[in-house]
Amino acid sequence: MSDLGQLIGEVHAELSVRLGEGQVANYIPELAKVPVERFGIAVATVGGEVFTAGDALEPFSIQSISKLFTLTLALGKVGDGLWSRVGREPSGNRFNSIVQLEYEQGRPRNPFVNAGAIAVTDLILAGYRPKEAIGDIVRFVRFLAGDEAIVIDADVARSERDTGFRNFALAQFMRSFNVITHPADEVLGVYFHHCAIAMNCAQLARAALFLAAKGQNPVTGHSVVSAARARRINSLMMMCGHYDGSGDFAFRVGLPGKSGVGGGIVAVVPGVCTVAVWSPGLDANGNSLIGTAALELLAQRANWSVFE
Ligand code: GLU
């Protein structure tokens, strides 16, 4: 086993004693069923190697990590025109905050808070039926990961639809400002389904690898985005990828990353690798508690940081 494989094994073992810390997301009933003790780490290198530790091959709900993929897809469809609908500033608010939208005339702060991701989904829906748009997103994620086995967990999607009152409020509010242009239930139908994509850490690390390699997937050779766009997506992850905990993540880990309330985080070490971690116990900002600690330890020991 290489040094990297050994390193993630050590980090996994050291943090396993803390499993049980944090709260599993319970506002989506289906997510509340996931055992808090799960913990996986996967590293995918730009050289094509993948190293795993713990529950790295068990699928989980990627939730907001999907916003990284929908942003990439939407930028490919509409280009930088996307920024006339959605901002690119850290929110300093909770992921599902409504108050900021009212102050800012329905224009979401960034594509990673719920409101921003819903507006991005609206762009992807243009010209499609909701089912086609969902198919498009899943195909894109499979293409990025080079893995046809990736699917949506329909129970999670249904569970979120049944309880997603706040997301409906956000969508209706944005519709009143024409920030979204399709009926709220259609946009949210697509949004809930992409949040419910299930992936394991290894698949997730592979899917994000283009962000570590100037926009090109080094394994499949597919060009996903330009190098300039990959850099910008990374900078958005750094500034906004962890909601109101983004500053703390940048301080502790020093890498661009995107988290989801399913307990996953994917982080990018430009030119080197991607790391995906999963542990469902969340901190007060909705970010994986043990997952963040694992990335902090790993970055420290491997001497990874975009700040040198
Ligand atoms: N589907 C979740 C929601 O809209 C995503 C939140 C997250 O992962 O942070 O509430």
PDB file of C-alpha atoms and ligand atoms in Angstrom:
ATOM      1  CA  MET A   1       0.000   0.000   0.000  1.00  0.00           C
ATOM      2  CA  SER A   2       1.287   3.476  -0.847  1.00  0.00           C
ATOM      3  CA  ASP A   3       1.927   6.230   1.686  1.00  0.00           C
ATOM      4  CA  LEU A   4      -1.382   7.830   0.801  1.00  0.00           C
ATOM      5  CA  GLY A   5      -3.303   4.614   1.376  1.00  0.00           C
ATOM      6  CA  GLN A   6      -1.572   4.199   4.714  1.00  0.00           C
ATOM      7  CA  LEU A   7      -2.193   7.811   5.687  1.00  0.00           C
ATOM      8  CA  ILE A   8      -5.954   7.666   5.157  1.00  0.00           C
ATOM      9  CA  GLY A   9      -6.028   4.350   7.041  1.00  0.00           C
ATOM     10  CA  GLU A  10      -4.335   6.037  10.007  1.00  0.00           C
ATOM     11  CA  VAL A  11      -6.622   9.068   9.932  1.00  0.00           C
ATOM     12  CA  HIS A  12      -9.638   6.763   9.746  1.00  0.00           C
ATOM     13  CA  ALA A  13      -8.458   4.700  12.701  1.00  0.00           C
ATOM     14  CA  GLU A  14      -7.643   7.745  14.825  1.00  0.00           C
ATOM     15  CA  LEU A  15     -11.008   9.409  14.298  1.00  0.00           C
ATOM     16  CA  SER A  16     -13.087   6.248  14.586  1.00  0.00           C
ATOM     17  CA  VAL A  17     -13.052   6.608  18.380  1.00  0.00           C
ATOM     18  CA  ARG A  18     -15.079   9.823  17.981  1.00  0.00           C
ATOM     19  CA  LEU A  19     -17.834   8.297  15.856  1.00  0.00           C
ATOM     20  CA  GLY A  20     -21.247   9.117  17.240  1.00  0.00           C
ATOM     21  CA  GLU A  21     -20.482  12.817  17.603  1.00  0.00           C
ATOM     22  CA  GLY A  22     -22.784  15.213  15.771  1.00  0.00           C
ATOM     23  CA  GLN A  23     -26.408  14.968  14.688  1.00  0.00           C
ATOM     24  CA  VAL A  24     -27.675  13.056  11.665  1.00  0.00           C
ATOM     25  CA  ALA A  25     -29.852  15.360   9.523  1.00  0.00           C
ATOM     26  CA  ASN A  26     -33.389  14.692  10.656  1.00  0.00           C
ATOM     27  CA  TYR A  27     -35.384  17.292   8.760  1.00  0.00           C
ATOM     28  CA  ILE A  28     -35.420  14.832   5.852  1.00  0.00           C
ATOM     29  CA  PRO A  29     -36.918  11.727   7.550  1.00  0.00           C
ATOM     30  CA  GLU A  30     -35.217   9.247   5.225  1.00  0.00           C
ATOM     31  CA  LEU A  31     -31.768  10.671   6.101  1.00  0.00           C
ATOM     32  CA  ALA A  32     -32.499  10.316   9.822  1.00  0.00           C
ATOM     33  CA  LYS A  33     -32.402   6.525   9.368  1.00  0.00           C
ATOM     34  CA  VAL A  34     -28.684   6.471   8.464  1.00  0.00           C
ATOM     35  CA  PRO A  35     -26.480   5.144  11.328  1.00  0.00           C
ATOM     36  CA  VAL A  36     -24.308   7.932  12.753  1.00  0.00           C
ATOM     37  CA  GLU A  37     -21.270   5.606  13.068  1.00  0.00           C
ATOM     38  CA  ARG A  38     -20.643   5.301   9.332  1.00  0.00           C
ATOM     39  CA  PHE A  39     -17.284   6.693   8.223  1.00  0.00           C
ATOM     40  CA  GLY A  40     -15.488   6.397   4.895  1.00  0.00           C
ATOM     41  CA  ILE A  41     -12.585   8.113   3.142  1.00  0.00           C
ATOM     42  CA  ALA A  42     -11.504   7.855  -0.503  1.00  0.00           C
ATOM     43  CA  VAL A  43      -8.681   9.571  -2.346  1.00  0.00           C
ATOM     44  CA  ALA A  44      -8.519   9.657  -6.153  1.00  0.00           C
ATOM     45  CA  THR A  45      -5.211  10.849  -7.555  1.00  0.00           C
ATOM     46  CA  VAL A  46      -4.656  12.628 -10.857  1.00  0.00           C
ATOM     47  CA  GLY A  47      -2.467   9.635 -11.732  1.00  0.00           C
ATOM     48  CA  GLY A  48      -5.567   7.418 -11.693  1.00  0.00           C
ATOM     49  CA  GLU A  49      -5.113   5.627  -8.368  1.00  0.00           C
ATOM     50  CA  VAL A  50      -7.901   5.319  -5.807  1.00  0.00           C
ATOM     51  CA  PHE A  51      -7.303   4.598  -2.109  1.00  0.00           C
ATOM     52  CA  THR A  52     -10.081   3.862   0.364  1.00  0.00           C
ATOM     53  CA  ALA A  53     -10.594   3.436   4.098  1.00  0.00           C
ATOM     54  CA  GLY A  54     -13.641   2.416   6.161  1.00  0.00           C
ATOM     55  CA  ASP A  55     -17.106   2.661   4.596  1.00  0.00           C
ATOM     56  CA  ALA A  56     -15.796   4.246   1.401  1.00  0.00           C
ATOM     57  CA  LEU A  57     -17.738   1.897  -0.853  1.00  0.00           C
ATOM     58  CA  GLU A  58     -21.125   2.310   0.814  1.00  0.00           C
ATOM     59  CA  PRO A  59     -23.470   4.666  -1.095  1.00  0.00           C
ATOM     60  CA  PHE A  60     -24.912   7.646   0.770  1.00  0.00           C
ATOM     61  CA  SER A  61     -27.101  10.609  -0.131  1.00  0.00           C
ATOM     62  CA  ILE A  62     -24.827  13.252  -1.651  1.00  0.00           C
ATOM     63  CA  GLN A  63     -27.388  16.030  -1.058  1.00  0.00           C
ATOM     64  CA  SER A  64     -25.758  19.440  -1.556  1.00  0.00           C
ATOM     65  CA  ILE A  65     -22.623  17.986  -3.094  1.00  0.00           C
ATOM     66  CA  SER A  66     -24.848  17.535  -6.170  1.00  0.00           C
ATOM     67  CA  LYS A  67     -24.892  21.340  -6.414  1.00  0.00           C
ATOM     68  CA  LEU A  68     -21.303  21.171  -7.572  1.00  0.00           C
ATOM     69  CA  PHE A  69     -22.325  18.988 -10.493  1.00  0.00           C
ATOM     70  CA  THR A  70     -25.448  20.978 -11.385  1.00  0.00           C
ATOM     71  CA  LEU A  71     -23.442  24.214 -11.330  1.00  0.00           C
ATOM     72  CA  THR A  72     -20.884  22.678 -13.700  1.00  0.00           C
ATOM     73  CA  LEU A  73     -23.656  21.398 -15.986  1.00  0.00           C
ATOM     74  CA  ALA A  74     -25.521  24.728 -15.979  1.00  0.00           C
ATOM     75  CA  LEU A  75     -22.338  26.706 -16.723  1.00  0.00           C
ATOM     76  CA  GLY A  76     -21.832  24.412 -19.707  1.00  0.00           C
ATOM     77  CA  LYS A  77     -25.361  25.174 -20.912  1.00  0.00           C
ATOM     78  CA  VAL A  78     -25.667  28.901 -20.313  1.00  0.00           C
ATOM     79  CA  GLY A  79     -22.092  30.034 -19.697  1.00  0.00           C
ATOM     80  CA  ASP A  80     -21.278  33.031 -17.547  1.00  0.00           C
ATOM     81  CA  GLY A  81     -24.794  34.393 -18.108  1.00  0.00           C
ATOM     82  CA  LEU A  82     -25.587  32.263 -15.053  1.00  0.00           C
ATOM     83  CA  TRP A  83     -24.126  34.995 -12.861  1.00  0.00           C
ATOM     84  CA  SER A  84     -26.901  37.409 -13.782  1.00  0.00           C
ATOM     85  CA  ARG A  85     -29.276  35.091 -11.866  1.00  0.00           C
ATOM     86  CA  VAL A  86     -27.099  33.926  -8.999  1.00  0.00           C
ATOM     87  CA  GLY A  87     -24.367  35.710  -7.030  1.00  0.00           C
ATOM     88  CA  ARG A  88     -20.965  34.436  -6.007  1.00  0.00           C
ATOM     89  CA  GLU A  89     -20.510  35.757  -2.508  1.00  0.00           C
ATOM     90  CA  PRO A  90     -20.372  33.770   0.721  1.00  0.00           C
ATOM     91  CA  SER A  91     -23.765  33.888   2.386  1.00  0.00           C
ATOM     92  CA  GLY A  92     -22.899  34.146   6.076  1.00  0.00           C
ATOM     93  CA  ASN A  93     -26.285  32.510   6.606  1.00  0.00           C
ATOM     94  CA  ARG A  94     -27.715  29.035   7.006  1.00  0.00           C
ATOM     95  CA  PHE A  95     -27.992  26.890   3.883  1.00  0.00           C
ATOM     96  CA  ASN A  96     -31.762  27.271   3.726  1.00  0.00           C
ATOM     97  CA  SER A  97     -32.060  30.880   4.854  1.00  0.00           C
ATOM     98  CA  ILE A  98     -35.003  32.898   3.534  1.00  0.00           C
ATOM     99  CA  VAL A  99     -34.273  36.274   5.102  1.00  0.00           C
ATOM    100  CA  GLN A 100     -31.338  37.132   2.840  1.00  0.00           C
ATOM    101  CA  LEU A 101     -33.413  36.554  -0.294  1.00  0.00           C
ATOM    102  CA  GLU A 102     -35.896  39.166   0.774  1.00  0.00           C
ATOM    103  CA  TYR A 103     -33.198  41.752   1.374  1.00  0.00           C
ATOM    104  CA  GLU A 104     -31.566  41.005  -1.967  1.00  0.00           C
ATOM    105  CA  GLN A 105     -34.606  41.049  -4.276  1.00  0.00           C
ATOM    106  CA  GLY A 106     -34.802  37.307  -4.737  1.00  0.00           C
ATOM    107  CA  ARG A 107     -31.270  36.923  -6.105  1.00  0.00           C
ATOM    108  CA  PRO A 108     -29.473  34.130  -4.231  1.00  0.00           C
ATOM    109  CA  ARG A 109     -26.026  34.844  -2.821  1.00  0.00           C
ATOM    110  CA  ASN A 110     -24.292  31.884  -4.436  1.00  0.00           C
ATOM    111  CA  PRO A 111     -25.034  28.606  -6.281  1.00  0.00           C
ATOM    112  CA  PHE A 112     -24.423  26.439  -3.210  1.00  0.00           C
ATOM    113  CA  VAL A 113     -27.034  27.744  -0.774  1.00  0.00           C
ATOM    114  CA  ASN A 114     -30.396  26.086  -1.385  1.00  0.00           C
ATOM    115  CA  ALA A 115     -31.911  29.142  -3.094  1.00  0.00           C
ATOM    116  CA  GLY A 116     -28.951  29.433  -5.476  1.00  0.00           C
ATOM    117  CA  ALA A 117     -28.987  25.750  -6.317  1.00  0.00           C
ATOM    118  CA  ILE A 118     -32.730  25.894  -6.988  1.00  0.00           C
ATOM    119  CA  ALA A 119     -32.120  28.817  -9.391  1.00  0.00           C
ATOM    120  CA  VAL A 120     -29.369  26.802 -11.120  1.00  0.00           C
ATOM    121  CA  THR A 121     -31.766  23.856 -11.444  1.00  0.00           C
ATOM    122  CA  ASP A 122     -34.272  26.193 -13.099  1.00  0.00           C
ATOM    123  CA  LEU A 123     -31.632  26.984 -15.760  1.00  0.00           C
ATOM    124  CA  ILE A 124     -30.994  23.278 -16.378  1.00  0.00           C
ATOM    125  CA  LEU A 125     -34.740  22.708 -16.772  1.00  0.00           C
ATOM    126  CA  ALA A 126     -35.061  25.202 -19.657  1.00  0.00           C
ATOM    127  CA  GLY A 127     -36.306  23.379 -22.745  1.00  0.00           C
ATOM    128  CA  TYR A 128     -36.772  20.054 -20.937  1.00  0.00           C
ATOM    129  CA  ARG A 129     -39.448  18.124 -19.101  1.00  0.00           C
ATOM    130  CA  PRO A 130     -38.474  17.573 -15.425  1.00  0.00           C
ATOM    131  CA  LYS A 131     -37.831  13.863 -16.080  1.00  0.00           C
ATOM    132  CA  GLU A 132     -35.482  14.686 -18.950  1.00  0.00           C
ATOM    133  CA  ALA A 133     -33.585  17.197 -16.825  1.00  0.00           C
ATOM    134  CA  ILE A 134     -33.190  14.637 -14.024  1.00  0.00           C
ATOM    135  CA  GLY A 135     -31.902  12.113 -16.592  1.00  0.00           C
ATOM    136  CA  ASP A 136     -29.480  14.695 -17.925  1.00  0.00           C
ATOM    137  CA  ILE A 137     -28.039  15.388 -14.474  1.00  0.00           C
ATOM    138  CA  VAL A 138     -27.627  11.703 -13.590  1.00  0.00           C
ATOM    139  CA  ARG A 139     -25.976  10.997 -16.941  1.00  0.00           C
ATOM    140  CA  PHE A 140     -23.598  13.894 -16.343  1.00  0.00           C
ATOM    141  CA  VAL A 141     -22.626  12.607 -12.893  1.00  0.00           C
ATOM    142  CA  ARG A 142     -22.081   9.088 -14.307  1.00  0.00           C
ATOM    143  CA  PHE A 143     -19.931  10.600 -17.057  1.00  0.00           C
ATOM    144  CA  LEU A 144     -17.835  12.522 -14.524  1.00  0.00           C
ATOM    145  CA  ALA A 145     -17.339   9.485 -12.307  1.00  0.00           C
ATOM    146  CA  GLY A 146     -16.905   7.090 -15.238  1.00  0.00           C
ATOM    147  CA  ASP A 147     -19.456   4.860 -13.521  1.00  0.00           C
ATOM    148  CA  GLU A 148     -22.830   3.840 -14.957  1.00  0.00           C
ATOM    149  CA  ALA A 149     -23.988   2.327 -11.650  1.00  0.00           C
ATOM    150  CA  ILE A 150     -24.803   5.680 -10.004  1.00  0.00           C
ATOM    151  CA  VAL A 151     -28.543   6.085  -9.299  1.00  0.00           C
ATOM    152  CA  ILE A 152     -31.035   8.249  -7.438  1.00  0.00           C
ATOM    153  CA  ASP A 153     -32.461   7.030  -4.129  1.00  0.00           C
ATOM    154  CA  ALA A 154     -36.175   7.494  -4.837  1.00  0.00           C
ATOM    155  CA  ASP A 155     -37.121   7.146  -1.149  1.00  0.00           C
ATOM    156  CA  VAL A 156     -34.885  10.076  -0.207  1.00  0.00           C
ATOM    157  CA  ALA A 157     -36.269  12.196  -3.058  1.00  0.00           C
ATOM    158  CA  ARG A 158     -39.848  11.438  -1.942  1.00  0.00           C
ATOM    159  CA  SER A 159     -39.022  12.066   1.701  1.00  0.00           C
ATOM    160  CA  GLU A 160     -37.568  15.458   0.879  1.00  0.00           C
ATOM    161  CA  ARG A 161     -40.490  16.411  -1.332  1.00  0.00           C
ATOM    162  CA  ASP A 162     -42.909  15.542   1.484  1.00  0.00           C
ATOM    163  CA  THR A 163     -41.104  17.762   3.988  1.00  0.00           C
ATOM    164  CA  GLY A 164     -39.406  20.388   1.807  1.00  0.00           C
ATOM    165  CA  PHE A 165     -41.725  23.246   2.791  1.00  0.00           C
ATOM    166  CA  ARG A 166     -38.904  25.715   3.200  1.00  0.00           C
ATOM    167  CA  ASN A 167     -37.482  24.940  -0.236  1.00  0.00           C
ATOM    168  CA  PHE A 168     -40.963  25.486  -1.710  1.00  0.00           C
ATOM    169  CA  ALA A 169     -41.063  28.858   0.051  1.00  0.00           C
ATOM    170  CA  LEU A 170     -37.646  29.794  -1.397  1.00  0.00           C
ATOM    171  CA  ALA A 171     -38.695  28.742  -4.897  1.00  0.00           C
ATOM    172  CA  GLN A 172     -42.027  30.575  -4.827  1.00  0.00           C
ATOM    173  CA  PHE A 173     -40.326  33.680  -3.523  1.00  0.00           C
ATOM    174  CA  MET A 174     -37.735  33.606  -6.324  1.00  0.00           C
ATOM    175  CA  ARG A 175     -40.488  33.020  -8.878  1.00  0.00           C
ATOM    176  CA  SER A 176     -42.086  36.266  -7.790  1.00  0.00           C
ATOM    177  CA  PHE A 177     -38.839  37.981  -8.853  1.00  0.00           C
ATOM    178  CA  ASN A 178     -38.522  35.930 -12.079  1.00  0.00           C
ATOM    179  CA  VAL A 179     -35.269  34.480 -10.785  1.00  0.00           C
ATOM    180  CA  ILE A 180     -36.864  31.132 -11.510  1.00  0.00           C
ATOM    181  CA  THR A 181     -39.050  30.859 -14.562  1.00  0.00           C
ATOM    182  CA  HIS A 182     -40.645  27.412 -14.249  1.00  0.00           C
ATOM    183  CA  PRO A 183     -43.355  26.306 -11.801  1.00  0.00           C
ATOM    184  CA  ALA A 184     -41.871  25.734  -8.343  1.00  0.00           C
ATOM    185  CA  ASP A 185     -42.998  22.115  -8.146  1.00  0.00           C
ATOM    186  CA  GLU A 186     -41.255  21.282 -11.437  1.00  0.00           C
ATOM    187  CA  VAL A 187     -37.981  22.947 -10.427  1.00  0.00           C
ATOM    188  CA  LEU A 188     -38.080  21.343  -6.999  1.00  0.00           C
ATOM    189  CA  GLY A 189     -38.972  17.959  -8.473  1.00  0.00           C
ATOM    190  CA  VAL A 190     -35.632  18.110 -10.298  1.00  0.00           C
ATOM    191  CA  TYR A 191     -33.787  19.643  -7.321  1.00  0.00           C
ATOM    192  CA  PHE A 192     -34.965  16.997  -4.832  1.00  0.00           C
ATOM    193  CA  HIS A 193     -33.969  14.230  -7.238  1.00  0.00           C
ATOM    194  CA  HIS A 194     -30.460  15.526  -7.825  1.00  0.00           C
ATOM    195  CA  CYS A 195     -29.952  15.978  -4.077  1.00  0.00           C
ATOM    196  CA  ALA A 196     -31.042  12.344  -3.679  1.00  0.00           C
ATOM    197  CA  ILE A 197     -28.313  10.926  -5.925  1.00  0.00           C
ATOM    198  CA  ALA A 198     -26.550   8.168  -3.988  1.00  0.00           C
ATOM    199  CA  MET A 199     -22.802   7.718  -4.385  1.00  0.00           C
ATOM    200  CA  ASN A 200     -19.979   6.244  -2.393  1.00  0.00           C
ATOM    201  CA  CYS A 201     -16.767   8.075  -1.450  1.00  0.00           C
ATOM    202  CA  ALA A 202     -14.743   6.452  -4.237  1.00  0.00           C
ATOM    203  CA  GLN A 203     -17.304   7.449  -6.907  1.00  0.00           C
ATOM    204  CA  LEU A 204     -17.481  10.960  -5.529  1.00  0.00           C
ATOM    205  CA  ALA A 205     -13.724  11.443  -5.453  1.00  0.00           C
ATOM    206  CA  ARG A 206     -13.524  10.257  -9.073  1.00  0.00           C
ATOM    207  CA  ALA A 207     -16.405  12.489 -10.184  1.00  0.00           C
ATOM    208  CA  ALA A 208     -14.697  15.616  -8.842  1.00  0.00           C
ATOM    209  CA  LEU A 209     -11.257  14.753 -10.211  1.00  0.00           C
ATOM    210  CA  PHE A 210     -11.593  17.170 -13.145  1.00  0.00           C
ATOM    211  CA  LEU A 211     -11.368  19.980 -10.582  1.00  0.00           C
ATOM    212  CA  ALA A 212      -7.918  18.790  -9.521  1.00  0.00           C
ATOM    213  CA  ALA A 213      -6.698  18.509 -13.099  1.00  0.00           C
ATOM    214  CA  LYS A 214      -7.439  21.786 -14.862  1.00  0.00           C
ATOM    215  CA  GLY A 215     -10.917  20.768 -15.964  1.00  0.00           C
ATOM    216  CA  GLN A 216      -9.999  17.489 -17.575  1.00  0.00           C
ATOM    217  CA  ASN A 217     -10.714  14.055 -16.131  1.00  0.00           C
ATOM    218  CA  PRO A 218      -7.234  12.519 -16.090  1.00  0.00           C
ATOM    219  CA  VAL A 219      -8.587   8.971 -15.975  1.00  0.00           C
ATOM    220  CA  THR A 220     -11.117   9.058 -18.809  1.00  0.00           C
ATOM    221  CA  GLY A 221      -9.343  11.847 -20.720  1.00  0.00           C
ATOM    222  CA  HIS A 222     -12.669  13.694 -21.047  1.00  0.00           C
ATOM    223  CA  SER A 223     -12.473  17.441 -21.105  1.00  0.00           C
ATOM    224  CA  VAL A 224     -15.201  18.634 -18.722  1.00  0.00           C
ATOM    225  CA  VAL A 225     -14.618  22.390 -18.392  1.00  0.00           C
ATOM    226  CA  SER A 226     -11.843  24.821 -19.288  1.00  0.00           C
ATOM    227  CA  ALA A 227      -8.967  25.265 -16.832  1.00  0.00           C
ATOM    228  CA  ALA A 228     -10.206  28.793 -16.088  1.00  0.00           C
ATOM    229  CA  ARG A 229     -13.680  27.512 -15.224  1.00  0.00           C
ATOM    230  CA  ALA A 230     -12.310  24.728 -13.017  1.00  0.00           C
ATOM    231  CA  ARG A 231     -10.336  27.329 -11.090  1.00  0.00           C
ATOM    232  CA  ARG A 232     -13.453  29.421 -10.591  1.00  0.00           C
ATOM    233  CA  ILE A 233     -15.548  26.490  -9.438  1.00  0.00           C
ATOM    234  CA  ASN A 234     -12.796  25.684  -6.929  1.00  0.00           C
ATOM    235  CA  SER A 235     -12.799  29.252  -5.672  1.00  0.00           C
ATOM    236  CA  LEU A 236     -16.579  29.120  -5.184  1.00  0.00           C
ATOM    237  CA  MET A 237     -16.191  25.911  -3.202  1.00  0.00           C
ATOM    238  CA  MET A 238     -13.579  27.575  -1.037  1.00  0.00           C
ATOM    239  CA  MET A 239     -15.753  30.608  -0.336  1.00  0.00           C
ATOM    240  CA  CYS A 240     -19.211  29.058  -0.192  1.00  0.00           C
ATOM    241  CA  GLY A 241     -18.917  25.250  -0.062  1.00  0.00           C
ATOM    242  CA  HIS A 242     -19.702  24.887   3.636  1.00  0.00           C
ATOM    243  CA  TYR A 243     -22.447  27.460   4.128  1.00  0.00           C
ATOM    244  CA  ASP A 244     -21.884  29.508   7.250  1.00  0.00           C
ATOM    245  CA  GLY A 245     -18.965  27.242   8.139  1.00  0.00           C
ATOM    246  CA  SER A 246     -17.014  28.062   4.962  1.00  0.00           C
ATOM    247  CA  GLY A 247     -14.553  30.360   6.728  1.00  0.00           C
ATOM    248  CA  ASP A 248     -13.847  27.775   9.389  1.00  0.00           C
ATOM    249  CA  PHE A 249     -13.322  25.057   6.764  1.00  0.00           C
ATOM    250  CA  ALA A 250     -10.897  27.266   4.813  1.00  0.00           C
ATOM    251  CA  PHE A 251      -9.032  28.031   8.033  1.00  0.00           C
ATOM    252  CA  ARG A 252      -8.827  24.439   9.228  1.00  0.00           C
ATOM    253  CA  VAL A 253      -8.468  22.528   5.956  1.00  0.00           C
ATOM    254  CA  GLY A 254      -7.261  25.096   3.414  1.00  0.00           C
ATOM    255  CA  LEU A 255      -8.768  23.284   0.422  1.00  0.00           C
ATOM    256  CA  PRO A 256     -11.834  23.924  -1.759  1.00  0.00           C
ATOM    257  CA  GLY A 257     -14.613  21.607  -0.649  1.00  0.00           C
ATOM    258  CA  LYS A 258     -18.348  21.016  -0.885  1.00  0.00           C
ATOM    259  CA  SER A 259     -20.409  19.416   1.843  1.00  0.00           C
ATOM    260  CA  GLY A 260     -23.894  17.925   1.989  1.00  0.00           C
ATOM    261  CA  VAL A 261     -26.285  17.217   4.846  1.00  0.00           C
ATOM    262  CA  GLY A 262     -25.976  13.497   4.081  1.00  0.00           C
ATOM    263  CA  GLY A 263     -22.572  13.835   5.801  1.00  0.00           C
ATOM    264  CA  GLY A 264     -20.388  13.800   2.696  1.00  0.00           C
ATOM    265  CA  ILE A 265     -17.657  16.274   1.761  1.00  0.00           C
ATOM    266  CA  VAL A 266     -15.568  16.332  -1.374  1.00  0.00           C
ATOM    267  CA  ALA A 267     -12.330  18.360  -1.332  1.00  0.00           C
ATOM    268  CA  VAL A 268      -9.875  19.216  -4.081  1.00  0.00           C
ATOM    269  CA  VAL A 269      -6.087  19.291  -3.885  1.00  0.00           C
ATOM    270  CA  PRO A 270      -5.254  20.992  -7.201  1.00  0.00           C
ATOM    271  CA  GLY A 271      -2.744  19.063  -9.283  1.00  0.00           C
ATOM    272  CA  VAL A 272      -2.700  16.174  -6.805  1.00  0.00           C
ATOM    273  CA  CYS A 273      -5.998  14.482  -5.953  1.00  0.00           C
ATOM    274  CA  THR A 274      -9.542  14.721  -4.678  1.00  0.00           C
ATOM    275  CA  VAL A 275     -10.669  13.436  -1.283  1.00  0.00           C
ATOM    276  CA  ALA A 276     -14.201  12.353  -0.429  1.00  0.00           C
ATOM    277  CA  VAL A 277     -15.205  11.701   3.154  1.00  0.00           C
ATOM    278  CA  TRP A 278     -18.497  10.550   4.609  1.00  0.00           C
ATOM    279  CA  SER A 279     -19.709  10.518   8.182  1.00  0.00           C
ATOM    280  CA  PRO A 280     -23.364  11.461   8.827  1.00  0.00           C
ATOM    281  CA  GLY A 281     -23.008  13.227  12.203  1.00  0.00           C
ATOM    282  CA  LEU A 282     -23.277  16.972  11.430  1.00  0.00           C
ATOM    283  CA  ASP A 283     -22.113  20.090  13.241  1.00  0.00           C
ATOM    284  CA  ALA A 284     -24.329  23.126  13.883  1.00  0.00           C
ATOM    285  CA  ASN A 285     -23.730  24.438  10.335  1.00  0.00           C
ATOM    286  CA  GLY A 286     -24.866  21.177   8.704  1.00  0.00           C
ATOM    287  CA  ASN A 287     -21.367  19.973   7.800  1.00  0.00           C
ATOM    288  CA  SER A 288     -19.951  16.534   8.641  1.00  0.00           C
ATOM    289  CA  LEU A 289     -18.183  16.800  11.969  1.00  0.00           C
ATOM    290  CA  ILE A 290     -15.868  13.788  11.705  1.00  0.00           C
ATOM    291  CA  GLY A 291     -15.534  14.344   7.939  1.00  0.00           C
ATOM    292  CA  THR A 292     -14.182  17.846   8.494  1.00  0.00           C
ATOM    293  CA  ALA A 293     -11.845  16.601  11.223  1.00  0.00           C
ATOM    294  CA  ALA A 294     -10.586  13.886   8.843  1.00  0.00           C
ATOM    295  CA  LEU A 295      -9.869  16.409   6.097  1.00  0.00           C
ATOM    296  CA  GLU A 296      -8.130  18.701   8.572  1.00  0.00           C
ATOM    297  CA  LEU A 297      -5.862  15.909   9.781  1.00  0.00           C
ATOM    298  CA  LEU A 298      -5.187  14.629   6.289  1.00  0.00           C
ATOM    299  CA  ALA A 299      -4.332  18.079   4.904  1.00  0.00           C
ATOM    300  CA  GLN A 300      -2.030  18.705   7.850  1.00  0.00           C
ATOM    301  CA  ARG A 301      -0.168  15.412   7.538  1.00  0.00           C
ATOM    302  CA  ALA A 302       0.068  15.404   3.745  1.00  0.00           C
ATOM    303  CA  ASN A 303       0.952  19.100   3.801  1.00  0.00           C
ATOM    304  CA  TRP A 304      -1.871  20.001   1.422  1.00  0.00           C
ATOM    305  CA  SER A 305      -3.182  23.565   1.166  1.00  0.00           C
ATOM    306  CA  VAL A 306      -3.979  25.958  -1.629  1.00  0.00           C
ATOM    307  CA  PHE A 307      -2.369  28.630   0.538  1.00  0.00           C
ATOM    308  CA  GLU A 308       1.040  26.884   0.353  1.00  0.00           C
TER     309      GLU A 308
HETATM  310  N1  GLU B   1     -31.542  18.634  -0.180  1.00  0.00           N
HETATM  311  C1  GLU B   1     -31.116  19.421   0.941  1.00  0.00           C
HETATM  312  C2  GLU B   1     -32.054  20.579   1.145  1.00  0.00           C
HETATM  313  O1  GLU B   1     -32.476  21.171   0.222  1.00  0.00           O
HETATM  314  C3  GLU B   1     -29.729  19.886   0.676  1.00  0.00           C
HETATM  315  C4  GLU B   1     -29.104  20.574   1.851  1.00  0.00           C
HETATM  316  C5  GLU B   1     -27.662  20.204   2.076  1.00  0.00           C
HETATM  317  O2  GLU B   1     -27.178  19.142   1.732  1.00  0.00           O
HETATM  318  O3  GLU B   1     -26.982  21.034   2.664  1.00  0.00           O
HETATM  319  O4  GLU B   1     -32.407  20.919   2.244  1.00  0.00           O
END
